mmCIF file of the N, C-alpha and C atoms, coordinates in Angstrom:
data_MODEL
# 
_entry.id   MODEL 
# 
loop_
_atom_site.group_PDB 
_atom_site.id 
_atom_site.type_symbol 
_atom_site.label_atom_id 
_atom_site.label_alt_id 
_atom_site.label_comp_id 
_atom_site.label_asym_id 
_atom_site.label_entity_id 
_atom_site.label_seq_id 
_atom_site.pdbx_PDB_ins_code 
_atom_site.Cartn_x 
_atom_site.Cartn_y 
_atom_site.Cartn_z 
_atom_site.occupancy 
_atom_site.B_iso_or_equiv 
_atom_site.pdbx_formal_charge 
_atom_site.auth_seq_id 
_atom_site.auth_comp_id 
_atom_site.auth_asym_id 
_atom_site.auth_atom_id 
_atom_site.pdbx_PDB_model_num 
ATOM 1   N N  . GLU A 1 1  ? 19.473 2.359   0.871  1.00 0.00 ? 1  GLU A N  1 
ATOM 2   C CA . GLU A 1 1  ? 19.279 1.557   1.399  1.00 0.00 ? 1  GLU A CA 1 
ATOM 3   C C  . GLU A 1 1  ? 19.981 1.564   3.183  1.00 0.00 ? 1  GLU A C  1 
ATOM 4   N N  . LEU A 1 2  ? 19.793 0.991   3.657  1.00 0.00 ? 2  LEU A N  1 
ATOM 5   C CA . LEU A 1 2  ? 20.469 1.229   5.312  1.00 0.00 ? 2  LEU A CA 1 
ATOM 6   C C  . LEU A 1 2  ? 20.736 0.117   5.552  1.00 0.00 ? 2  LEU A C  1 
ATOM 7   N N  . LEU A 1 3  ? 20.230 -1.664  5.028  1.00 0.00 ? 3  LEU A N  1 
ATOM 8   C CA . LEU A 1 3  ? 20.903 -2.353  5.418  1.00 0.00 ? 3  LEU A CA 1 
ATOM 9   C C  . LEU A 1 3  ? 21.236 -3.228  4.134  1.00 0.00 ? 3  LEU A C  1 
ATOM 10  N N  . THR A 1 4  ? 21.902 -3.376  3.597  1.00 0.00 ? 4  THR A N  1 
ATOM 11  C CA . THR A 1 4  ? 22.880 -4.943  3.130  1.00 0.00 ? 4  THR A CA 1 
ATOM 12  C C  . THR A 1 4  ? 23.618 -5.069  3.899  1.00 0.00 ? 4  THR A C  1 
ATOM 13  N N  . PRO A 1 5  ? 24.520 -6.395  2.605  1.00 0.00 ? 5  PRO A N  1 
ATOM 14  C CA . PRO A 1 5  ? 25.547 -6.954  3.140  1.00 0.00 ? 5  PRO A CA 1 
ATOM 15  C C  . PRO A 1 5  ? 26.783 -6.331  2.530  1.00 0.00 ? 5  PRO A C  1 
ATOM 16  N N  . ASN A 1 6  ? 26.023 -5.772  0.822  1.00 0.00 ? 6  ASN A N  1 
ATOM 17  C CA . ASN A 1 6  ? 27.448 -4.360  0.930  1.00 0.00 ? 6  ASN A CA 1 
ATOM 18  C C  . ASN A 1 6  ? 27.535 -3.069  1.517  1.00 0.00 ? 6  ASN A C  1 
ATOM 19  N N  . THR A 1 7  ? 26.641 -3.162  2.444  1.00 0.00 ? 7  THR A N  1 
ATOM 20  C CA . THR A 1 7  ? 26.886 -1.076  3.066  1.00 0.00 ? 7  THR A CA 1 
ATOM 21  C C  . THR A 1 7  ? 27.711 -1.749  4.462  1.00 0.00 ? 7  THR A C  1 
ATOM 22  N N  . PRO A 1 8  ? 28.508 -0.959  4.215  1.00 0.00 ? 8  PRO A N  1 
ATOM 23  C CA . PRO A 1 8  ? 29.213 -1.193  6.008  1.00 0.00 ? 8  PRO A CA 1 
ATOM 24  C C  . PRO A 1 8  ? 28.386 -0.641  7.220  1.00 0.00 ? 8  PRO A C  1 
ATOM 25  N N  . ALA A 1 9  ? 28.750 -1.421  8.004  1.00 0.00 ? 9  ALA A N  1 
ATOM 26  C CA . ALA A 1 9  ? 27.785 -1.578  9.689  1.00 0.00 ? 9  ALA A CA 1 
ATOM 27  C C  . ALA A 1 9  ? 28.759 0.534   10.111 1.00 0.00 ? 9  ALA A C  1 
ATOM 28  N N  . HIS A 1 10 ? 29.598 1.215   9.784  1.00 0.00 ? 10 HIS A N  1 
ATOM 29  C CA . HIS A 1 10 ? 29.770 2.525   10.343 1.00 0.00 ? 10 HIS A CA 1 
ATOM 30  C C  . HIS A 1 10 ? 28.972 3.488   9.100  1.00 0.00 ? 10 HIS A C  1 
ATOM 31  N N  . ALA A 1 11 ? 28.504 2.933   7.747  1.00 0.00 ? 11 ALA A N  1 
ATOM 32  C CA . ALA A 1 11 ? 28.529 4.199   7.091  1.00 0.00 ? 11 ALA A CA 1 
ATOM 33  C C  . ALA A 1 11 ? 26.467 3.806   7.625  1.00 0.00 ? 11 ALA A C  1 
ATOM 34  N N  . ARG A 1 12 ? 25.942 4.173   7.952  1.00 0.00 ? 12 ARG A N  1 
ATOM 35  C CA . ARG A 1 12 ? 25.102 2.923   8.900  1.00 0.00 ? 12 ARG A CA 1 
ATOM 36  C C  . ARG A 1 12 ? 24.211 5.097   8.954  1.00 0.00 ? 12 ARG A C  1 
ATOM 37  N N  . GLU A 1 13 ? 25.133 5.498   9.772  1.00 0.00 ? 13 GLU A N  1 
ATOM 38  C CA . GLU A 1 13 ? 25.035 6.582   10.758 1.00 0.00 ? 13 GLU A CA 1 
ATOM 39  C C  . GLU A 1 13 ? 24.737 7.509   9.605  1.00 0.00 ? 13 GLU A C  1 
ATOM 40  N N  . ASP A 1 14 ? 25.159 8.014   8.947  1.00 0.00 ? 14 ASP A N  1 
ATOM 41  C CA . ASP A 1 14 ? 25.944 8.514   7.783  1.00 0.00 ? 14 ASP A CA 1 
ATOM 42  C C  . ASP A 1 14 ? 23.729 8.395   7.007  1.00 0.00 ? 14 ASP A C  1 
ATOM 43  N N  . ILE A 1 15 ? 23.853 7.393   6.592  1.00 0.00 ? 15 ILE A N  1 
ATOM 44  C CA . ILE A 1 15 ? 23.138 7.326   6.202  1.00 0.00 ? 15 ILE A CA 1 
ATOM 45  C C  . ILE A 1 15 ? 21.564 7.723   5.917  1.00 0.00 ? 15 ILE A C  1 
ATOM 46  N N  . ARG A 1 16 ? 21.414 7.545   7.287  1.00 0.00 ? 16 ARG A N  1 
ATOM 47  C CA . ARG A 1 16 ? 20.159 7.691   8.848  1.00 0.00 ? 16 ARG A CA 1 
ATOM 48  C C  . ARG A 1 16 ? 20.459 9.730   8.135  1.00 0.00 ? 16 ARG A C  1 
ATOM 49  N N  . ARG A 1 17 ? 21.429 10.211  8.168  1.00 0.00 ? 17 ARG A N  1 
ATOM 50  C CA . ARG A 1 17 ? 21.813 11.651  8.181  1.00 0.00 ? 17 ARG A CA 1 
ATOM 51  C C  . ARG A 1 17 ? 21.828 12.584  7.371  1.00 0.00 ? 17 ARG A C  1 
ATOM 52  N N  . LEU A 1 18 ? 22.087 12.121  5.934  1.00 0.00 ? 18 LEU A N  1 
ATOM 53  C CA . LEU A 1 18 ? 21.155 12.262  5.385  1.00 0.00 ? 18 LEU A CA 1 
ATOM 54  C C  . LEU A 1 18 ? 20.039 11.933  4.293  1.00 0.00 ? 18 LEU A C  1 
ATOM 55  N N  . ALA A 1 19 ? 19.418 10.429  5.262  1.00 0.00 ? 19 ALA A N  1 
ATOM 56  C CA . ALA A 1 19 ? 17.816 10.992  4.110  1.00 0.00 ? 19 ALA A CA 1 
ATOM 57  C C  . ALA A 1 19 ? 17.368 10.858  5.026  1.00 0.00 ? 19 ALA A C  1 
ATOM 58  N N  . GLN A 1 20 ? 16.990 11.848  6.953  1.00 0.00 ? 20 GLN A N  1 
ATOM 59  C CA . GLN A 1 20 ? 16.394 11.754  7.999  1.00 0.00 ? 20 GLN A CA 1 
ATOM 60  C C  . GLN A 1 20 ? 15.688 13.359  7.055  1.00 0.00 ? 20 GLN A C  1 
ATOM 61  N N  . PRO A 1 21 ? 16.260 14.632  6.755  1.00 0.00 ? 21 PRO A N  1 
ATOM 62  C CA . PRO A 1 21 ? 15.889 15.596  6.109  1.00 0.00 ? 21 PRO A CA 1 
ATOM 63  C C  . PRO A 1 21 ? 14.601 15.805  4.588  1.00 0.00 ? 21 PRO A C  1 
ATOM 64  N N  . LEU A 1 22 ? 15.063 15.225  4.251  1.00 0.00 ? 22 LEU A N  1 
ATOM 65  C CA . LEU A 1 22 ? 14.852 14.723  2.745  1.00 0.00 ? 22 LEU A CA 1 
ATOM 66  C C  . LEU A 1 22 ? 13.478 13.692  3.146  1.00 0.00 ? 22 LEU A C  1 
ATOM 67  N N  . SER A 1 23 ? 13.165 13.092  4.119  1.00 0.00 ? 23 SER A N  1 
ATOM 68  C CA . SER A 1 23 ? 11.903 12.299  4.414  1.00 0.00 ? 23 SER A CA 1 
ATOM 69  C C  . SER A 1 23 ? 11.902 10.992  3.794  1.00 0.00 ? 23 SER A C  1 
ATOM 70  N N  . ILE A 1 24 ? 13.461 10.039  3.391  1.00 0.00 ? 24 ILE A N  1 
ATOM 71  C CA . ILE A 1 24 ? 13.145 9.032   3.008  1.00 0.00 ? 24 ILE A CA 1 
ATOM 72  C C  . ILE A 1 24 ? 13.586 8.825   3.562  1.00 0.00 ? 24 ILE A C  1 
ATOM 73  N N  . PRO A 1 25 ? 12.107 7.705   3.460  1.00 0.00 ? 25 PRO A N  1 
ATOM 74  C CA . PRO A 1 25 ? 12.601 6.092   3.594  1.00 0.00 ? 25 PRO A CA 1 
ATOM 75  C C  . PRO A 1 25 ? 13.804 4.979   3.917  1.00 0.00 ? 25 PRO A C  1 
ATOM 76  N N  . LEU A 1 26 ? 13.963 4.018   4.844  1.00 0.00 ? 26 LEU A N  1 
ATOM 77  C CA . LEU A 1 26 ? 15.177 3.656   4.520  1.00 0.00 ? 26 LEU A CA 1 
ATOM 78  C C  . LEU A 1 26 ? 14.740 1.986   4.668  1.00 0.00 ? 26 LEU A C  1 
ATOM 79  N N  . LEU A 1 27 ? 15.858 1.674   3.716  1.00 0.00 ? 27 LEU A N  1 
ATOM 80  C CA . LEU A 1 27 ? 15.309 0.239   2.845  1.00 0.00 ? 27 LEU A CA 1 
ATOM 81  C C  . LEU A 1 27 ? 16.337 -1.442  3.704  1.00 0.00 ? 27 LEU A C  1 
ATOM 82  N N  . SER A 1 28 ? 15.406 -1.852  3.393  1.00 0.00 ? 28 SER A N  1 
ATOM 83  C CA . SER A 1 28 ? 17.336 -3.148  4.126  1.00 0.00 ? 28 SER A CA 1 
ATOM 84  C C  . SER A 1 28 ? 16.501 -4.472  2.861  1.00 0.00 ? 28 SER A C  1 
ATOM 85  N N  . ASN A 1 29 ? 17.789 -4.124  2.541  1.00 0.00 ? 29 ASN A N  1 
ATOM 86  C CA . ASN A 1 29 ? 16.971 -4.878  0.444  1.00 0.00 ? 29 ASN A CA 1 
ATOM 87  C C  . ASN A 1 29 ? 19.244 -5.890  0.859  1.00 0.00 ? 29 ASN A C  1 
ATOM 88  N N  . SER A 1 30 ? 18.080 -7.060  0.156  1.00 0.00 ? 30 SER A N  1 
ATOM 89  C CA . SER A 1 30 ? 19.449 -8.807  0.288  1.00 0.00 ? 30 SER A CA 1 
ATOM 90  C C  . SER A 1 30 ? 20.137 -7.860  -0.916 1.00 0.00 ? 30 SER A C  1 
ATOM 91  N N  . ASP A 1 31 ? 20.309 -7.227  -2.027 1.00 0.00 ? 31 ASP A N  1 
ATOM 92  C CA . ASP A 1 31 ? 21.586 -6.760  -3.270 1.00 0.00 ? 31 ASP A CA 1 
ATOM 93  C C  . ASP A 1 31 ? 22.384 -7.986  -3.377 1.00 0.00 ? 31 ASP A C  1 
ATOM 94  N N  . ALA A 1 32 ? 22.170 -8.404  -2.675 1.00 0.00 ? 32 ALA A N  1 
ATOM 95  C CA . ALA A 1 32 ? 23.288 -10.143 -3.341 1.00 0.00 ? 32 ALA A CA 1 
ATOM 96  C C  . ALA A 1 32 ? 23.961 -10.352 -4.180 1.00 0.00 ? 32 ALA A C  1 
ATOM 97  N N  . HIS A 1 33 ? 24.789 -10.193 -4.046 1.00 0.00 ? 33 HIS A N  1 
ATOM 98  C CA . HIS A 1 33 ? 26.326 -10.337 -5.121 1.00 0.00 ? 33 HIS A CA 1 
ATOM 99  C C  . HIS A 1 33 ? 26.130 -12.205 -5.403 1.00 0.00 ? 33 HIS A C  1 
ATOM 100 N N  . THR A 1 34 ? 26.330 -12.881 -4.054 1.00 0.00 ? 34 THR A N  1 
ATOM 101 C CA . THR A 1 34 ? 26.334 -14.212 -4.367 1.00 0.00 ? 34 THR A CA 1 
ATOM 102 C C  . THR A 1 34 ? 24.307 -15.015 -4.065 1.00 0.00 ? 34 THR A C  1 
ATOM 103 N N  . SER A 1 35 ? 24.712 -15.891 -4.262 1.00 0.00 ? 35 SER A N  1 
ATOM 104 C CA . SER A 1 35 ? 22.743 -16.512 -3.462 1.00 0.00 ? 35 SER A CA 1 
ATOM 105 C C  . SER A 1 35 ? 23.724 -17.285 -1.811 1.00 0.00 ? 35 SER A C  1 
ATOM 106 N N  . GLU A 1 36 ? 24.557 -17.029 -1.394 1.00 0.00 ? 36 GLU A N  1 
ATOM 107 C CA . GLU A 1 36 ? 24.808 -17.138 -0.488 1.00 0.00 ? 36 GLU A CA 1 
ATOM 108 C C  . GLU A 1 36 ? 23.882 -15.992 0.640  1.00 0.00 ? 36 GLU A C  1 
ATOM 109 N N  . ARG A 1 37 ? 24.250 -14.738 0.172  1.00 0.00 ? 37 ARG A N  1 
ATOM 110 C CA . ARG A 1 37 ? 23.776 -13.860 0.967  1.00 0.00 ? 37 ARG A CA 1 
ATOM 111 C C  . ARG A 1 37 ? 22.129 -13.702 0.285  1.00 0.00 ? 37 ARG A C  1 
ATOM 112 N N  . LEU A 1 38 ? 21.215 -13.961 -1.097 1.00 0.00 ? 38 LEU A N  1 
ATOM 113 C CA . LEU A 1 38 ? 20.283 -13.918 -0.947 1.00 0.00 ? 38 LEU A CA 1 
ATOM 114 C C  . LEU A 1 38 ? 19.330 -13.767 0.509  1.00 0.00 ? 38 LEU A C  1 
ATOM 115 N N  . GLY A 1 39 ? 18.151 -13.289 0.900  1.00 0.00 ? 39 GLY A N  1 
ATOM 116 C CA . GLY A 1 39 ? 17.594 -13.099 2.004  1.00 0.00 ? 39 GLY A CA 1 
ATOM 117 C C  . GLY A 1 39 ? 17.879 -12.811 3.886  1.00 0.00 ? 39 GLY A C  1 
ATOM 118 N N  . LEU A 1 40 ? 19.224 -11.758 3.644  1.00 0.00 ? 40 LEU A N  1 
ATOM 119 C CA . LEU A 1 40 ? 19.642 -12.165 4.735  1.00 0.00 ? 40 LEU A CA 1 
ATOM 120 C C  . LEU A 1 40 ? 19.186 -10.581 4.653  1.00 0.00 ? 40 LEU A C  1 
ATOM 121 N N  . HIS A 1 41 ? 18.141 -9.262  3.580  1.00 0.00 ? 41 HIS A N  1 
ATOM 122 C CA . HIS A 1 41 ? 18.175 -7.838  4.505  1.00 0.00 ? 41 HIS A CA 1 
ATOM 123 C C  . HIS A 1 41 ? 16.345 -8.423  3.603  1.00 0.00 ? 41 HIS A C  1 
ATOM 124 N N  . TYR A 1 42 ? 15.626 -7.582  4.384  1.00 0.00 ? 42 TYR A N  1 
ATOM 125 C CA . TYR A 1 42 ? 14.052 -7.188  3.128  1.00 0.00 ? 42 TYR A CA 1 
ATOM 126 C C  . TYR A 1 42 ? 13.335 -6.425  3.852  1.00 0.00 ? 42 TYR A C  1 
ATOM 127 N N  . ASN A 1 43 ? 12.268 -6.184  2.733  1.00 0.00 ? 43 ASN A N  1 
ATOM 128 C CA . ASN A 1 43 ? 11.102 -5.073  3.786  1.00 0.00 ? 43 ASN A CA 1 
ATOM 129 C C  . ASN A 1 43 ? 9.866  -6.096  4.562  1.00 0.00 ? 43 ASN A C  1 
ATOM 130 N N  . ILE A 1 44 ? 9.063  -5.658  5.024  1.00 0.00 ? 44 ILE A N  1 
ATOM 131 C CA . ILE A 1 44 ? 8.237  -6.631  5.490  1.00 0.00 ? 44 ILE A CA 1 
ATOM 132 C C  . ILE A 1 44 ? 6.885  -5.655  4.941  1.00 0.00 ? 44 ILE A C  1 
ATOM 133 N N  . LEU A 1 45 ? 6.363  -5.635  4.065  1.00 0.00 ? 45 LEU A N  1 
ATOM 134 C CA . LEU A 1 45 ? 5.805  -4.393  3.961  1.00 0.00 ? 45 LEU A CA 1 
ATOM 135 C C  . LEU A 1 45 ? 3.718  -5.431  4.300  1.00 0.00 ? 45 LEU A C  1 
ATOM 136 N N  . PRO A 1 46 ? 2.790  -4.493  5.041  1.00 0.00 ? 46 PRO A N  1 
ATOM 137 C CA . PRO A 1 46 ? 1.471  -5.310  5.140  1.00 0.00 ? 46 PRO A CA 1 
ATOM 138 C C  . PRO A 1 46 ? 0.835  -4.809  4.281  1.00 0.00 ? 46 PRO A C  1 
ATOM 139 N N  . LEU A 1 47 ? 1.167  -5.581  2.750  1.00 0.00 ? 47 LEU A N  1 
ATOM 140 C CA . LEU A 1 47 ? 0.225  -5.050  2.125  1.00 0.00 ? 47 LEU A CA 1 
ATOM 141 C C  . LEU A 1 47 ? -0.904 -5.463  2.222  1.00 0.00 ? 47 LEU A C  1 
ATOM 142 N N  . ALA A 1 48 ? -2.790 -4.940  1.674  1.00 0.00 ? 48 ALA A N  1 
ATOM 143 C CA . ALA A 1 48 ? -4.041 -5.737  2.391  1.00 0.00 ? 48 ALA A CA 1 
ATOM 144 C C  . ALA A 1 48 ? -3.874 -6.237  0.027  1.00 0.00 ? 48 ALA A C  1 
ATOM 145 N N  . GLU A 1 49 ? -3.029 -4.797  -0.525 1.00 0.00 ? 49 GLU A N  1 
ATOM 146 C CA . GLU A 1 49 ? -3.389 -5.411  -2.270 1.00 0.00 ? 49 GLU A CA 1 
ATOM 147 C C  . GLU A 1 49 ? -1.697 -5.806  -2.277 1.00 0.00 ? 49 GLU A C  1 
ATOM 148 N N  . LEU A 1 50 ? -1.181 -6.804  -4.109 1.00 0.00 ? 50 LEU A N  1 
ATOM 149 C CA . LEU A 1 50 ? 0.011  -7.056  -4.523 1.00 0.00 ? 50 LEU A CA 1 
ATOM 150 C C  . LEU A 1 50 ? -0.031 -6.307  -5.730 1.00 0.00 ? 50 LEU A C  1 
ATOM 151 N N  . SER A 1 51 ? -0.446 -5.709  -6.091 1.00 0.00 ? 51 SER A N  1 
ATOM 152 C CA . SER A 1 51 ? -0.188 -4.335  -7.727 1.00 0.00 ? 51 SER A CA 1 
ATOM 153 C C  . SER A 1 51 ? 1.585  -3.295  -7.105 1.00 0.00 ? 51 SER A C  1 
ATOM 154 N N  . GLU A 1 52 ? 1.559  -2.785  -8.503 1.00 0.00 ? 52 GLU A N  1 
ATOM 155 C CA . GLU A 1 52 ? 2.700  -2.678  -8.737 1.00 0.00 ? 52 GLU A CA 1 
ATOM 156 C C  . GLU A 1 52 ? 2.502  -1.777  -7.390 1.00 0.00 ? 52 GLU A C  1 
ATOM 157 N N  . GLU A 1 53 ? 2.366  -0.615  -7.871 1.00 0.00 ? 53 GLU A N  1 
ATOM 158 C CA . GLU A 1 53 ? 1.886  0.603   -7.556 1.00 0.00 ? 53 GLU A CA 1 
ATOM 159 C C  . GLU A 1 53 ? 1.478  0.504   -5.974 1.00 0.00 ? 53 GLU A C  1 
ATOM 160 N N  . ALA A 1 54 ? 0.570  0.273   -5.077 1.00 0.00 ? 54 ALA A N  1 
ATOM 161 C CA . ALA A 1 54 ? 0.732  -0.659  -4.592 1.00 0.00 ? 54 ALA A CA 1 
ATOM 162 C C  . ALA A 1 54 ? 1.292  -0.828  -3.614 1.00 0.00 ? 54 ALA A C  1 
ATOM 163 N N  . ILE A 1 55 ? 2.861  -1.325  -3.813 1.00 0.00 ? 55 ILE A N  1 
ATOM 164 C CA . ILE A 1 55 ? 4.055  -1.802  -3.324 1.00 0.00 ? 55 ILE A CA 1 
ATOM 165 C C  . ILE A 1 55 ? 4.604  -0.635  -3.748 1.00 0.00 ? 55 ILE A C  1 
ATOM 166 N N  . PHE A 1 56 ? 4.790  0.113   -4.706 1.00 0.00 ? 56 PHE A N  1 
ATOM 167 C CA . PHE A 1 56 ? 5.444  1.373   -4.432 1.00 0.00 ? 56 PHE A CA 1 
ATOM 168 C C  . PHE A 1 56 ? 4.651  2.588   -3.254 1.00 0.00 ? 56 PHE A C  1 
ATOM 169 N N  . ALA A 1 57 ? 3.604  2.571   -3.383 1.00 0.00 ? 57 ALA A N  1 
ATOM 170 C CA . ALA A 1 57 ? 3.289  3.526   -2.704 1.00 0.00 ? 57 ALA A CA 1 
ATOM 171 C C  . ALA A 1 57 ? 3.869  3.573   -0.671 1.00 0.00 ? 57 ALA A C  1 
ATOM 172 N N  . GLN A 1 58 ? 4.180  2.096   -0.486 1.00 0.00 ? 58 GLN A N  1 
ATOM 173 C CA . GLN A 1 58 ? 3.787  1.226   0.316  1.00 0.00 ? 58 GLN A CA 1 
ATOM 174 C C  . GLN A 1 58 ? 5.085  1.760   1.230  1.00 0.00 ? 58 GLN A C  1 
ATOM 175 N N  . LEU A 1 59 ? 6.133  1.743   -0.031 1.00 0.00 ? 59 LEU A N  1 
ATOM 176 C CA . LEU A 1 59 ? 7.431  2.179   -0.113 1.00 0.00 ? 59 LEU A CA 1 
ATOM 177 C C  . LEU A 1 59 ? 7.832  4.006   -0.067 1.00 0.00 ? 59 LEU A C  1 
ATOM 178 N N  . ARG A 1 60 ? 6.853  4.287   -0.246 1.00 0.00 ? 60 ARG A N  1 
ATOM 179 C CA . ARG A 1 60 ? 7.702  5.544   0.287  1.00 0.00 ? 60 ARG A CA 1 
ATOM 180 C C  . ARG A 1 60 ? 7.214  6.421   1.249  1.00 0.00 ? 60 ARG A C  1 
ATOM 181 N N  . SER A 1 61 ? 5.820  4.918   1.557  1.00 0.00 ? 61 SER A N  1 
ATOM 182 C CA . SER A 1 61 ? 5.531  6.139   3.146  1.00 0.00 ? 61 SER A CA 1 
ATOM 183 C C  . SER A 1 61 ? 6.007  5.760   3.664  1.00 0.00 ? 61 SER A C  1 
ATOM 184 N N  . GLY A 1 62 ? 6.607  4.552   4.187  1.00 0.00 ? 62 GLY A N  1 
ATOM 185 C CA . GLY A 1 62 ? 7.291  3.925   4.827  1.00 0.00 ? 62 GLY A CA 1 
ATOM 186 C C  . GLY A 1 62 ? 7.054  3.312   6.561  1.00 0.00 ? 62 GLY A C  1 
ATOM 187 N N  . ASP A 1 63 ? 5.362  2.594   5.605  1.00 0.00 ? 63 ASP A N  1 
ATOM 188 C CA . ASP A 1 63 ? 5.242  2.187   6.374  1.00 0.00 ? 63 ASP A CA 1 
ATOM 189 C C  . ASP A 1 63 ? 5.266  0.434   5.945  1.00 0.00 ? 63 ASP A C  1 
ATOM 190 N N  . PHE A 1 64 ? 6.654  0.276   6.477  1.00 0.00 ? 64 PHE A N  1 
ATOM 191 C CA . PHE A 1 64 ? 7.097  -0.919  6.473  1.00 0.00 ? 64 PHE A CA 1 
ATOM 192 C C  . PHE A 1 64 ? 8.317  -1.613  7.850  1.00 0.00 ? 64 PHE A C  1 
ATOM 193 N N  . LYS A 1 65 ? 8.587  -2.447  7.493  1.00 0.00 ? 65 LYS A N  1 
ATOM 194 C CA . LYS A 1 65 ? 9.734  -2.989  8.875  1.00 0.00 ? 65 LYS A CA 1 
ATOM 195 C C  . LYS A 1 65 ? 10.902 -2.947  8.434  1.00 0.00 ? 65 LYS A C  1 
ATOM 196 N N  . LEU A 1 66 ? 11.832 -3.059  9.141  1.00 0.00 ? 66 LEU A N  1 
ATOM 197 C CA . LEU A 1 66 ? 13.213 -3.516  8.415  1.00 0.00 ? 66 LEU A CA 1 
ATOM 198 C C  . LEU A 1 66 ? 12.854 -5.314  8.697  1.00 0.00 ? 66 LEU A C  1 
ATOM 199 N N  . PHE A 1 67 ? 13.723 -5.834  7.831  1.00 0.00 ? 67 PHE A N  1 
ATOM 200 C CA . PHE A 1 67 ? 14.342 -7.281  8.624  1.00 0.00 ? 67 PHE A CA 1 
ATOM 201 C C  . PHE A 1 67 ? 15.753 -7.932  8.097  1.00 0.00 ? 67 PHE A C  1 
ATOM 202 N N  . HIS A 1 68 ? 16.578 -7.907  8.915  1.00 0.00 ? 68 HIS A N  1 
ATOM 203 C CA . HIS A 1 68 ? 18.340 -8.026  8.096  1.00 0.00 ? 68 HIS A CA 1 
ATOM 204 C C  . HIS A 1 68 ? 18.751 -9.719  10.053 1.00 0.00 ? 68 HIS A C  1 
ATOM 205 N N  . LYS A 1 69 ? 19.312 -10.267 9.229  1.00 0.00 ? 69 LYS A N  1 
ATOM 206 C CA . LYS A 1 69 ? 19.490 -11.607 9.705  1.00 0.00 ? 69 LYS A CA 1 
ATOM 207 C C  . LYS A 1 69 ? 21.026 -10.932 10.871 1.00 0.00 ? 69 LYS A C  1 
# 
């Protein structure tokens, strides 16, 4: 997870550096610990199919956009 309310901004470059050689897509997730933080971060997936398999395949491929407020 690159973008969450619980990941400090100063850690983002380290996260990118660790994920890049492994080709791991970076995610933006609410990881909310309080209701006020729900929906602040999420991933926008251009899905044609809403099955669990399709969602995981899209996340693994990195074919999505990160959103954060």
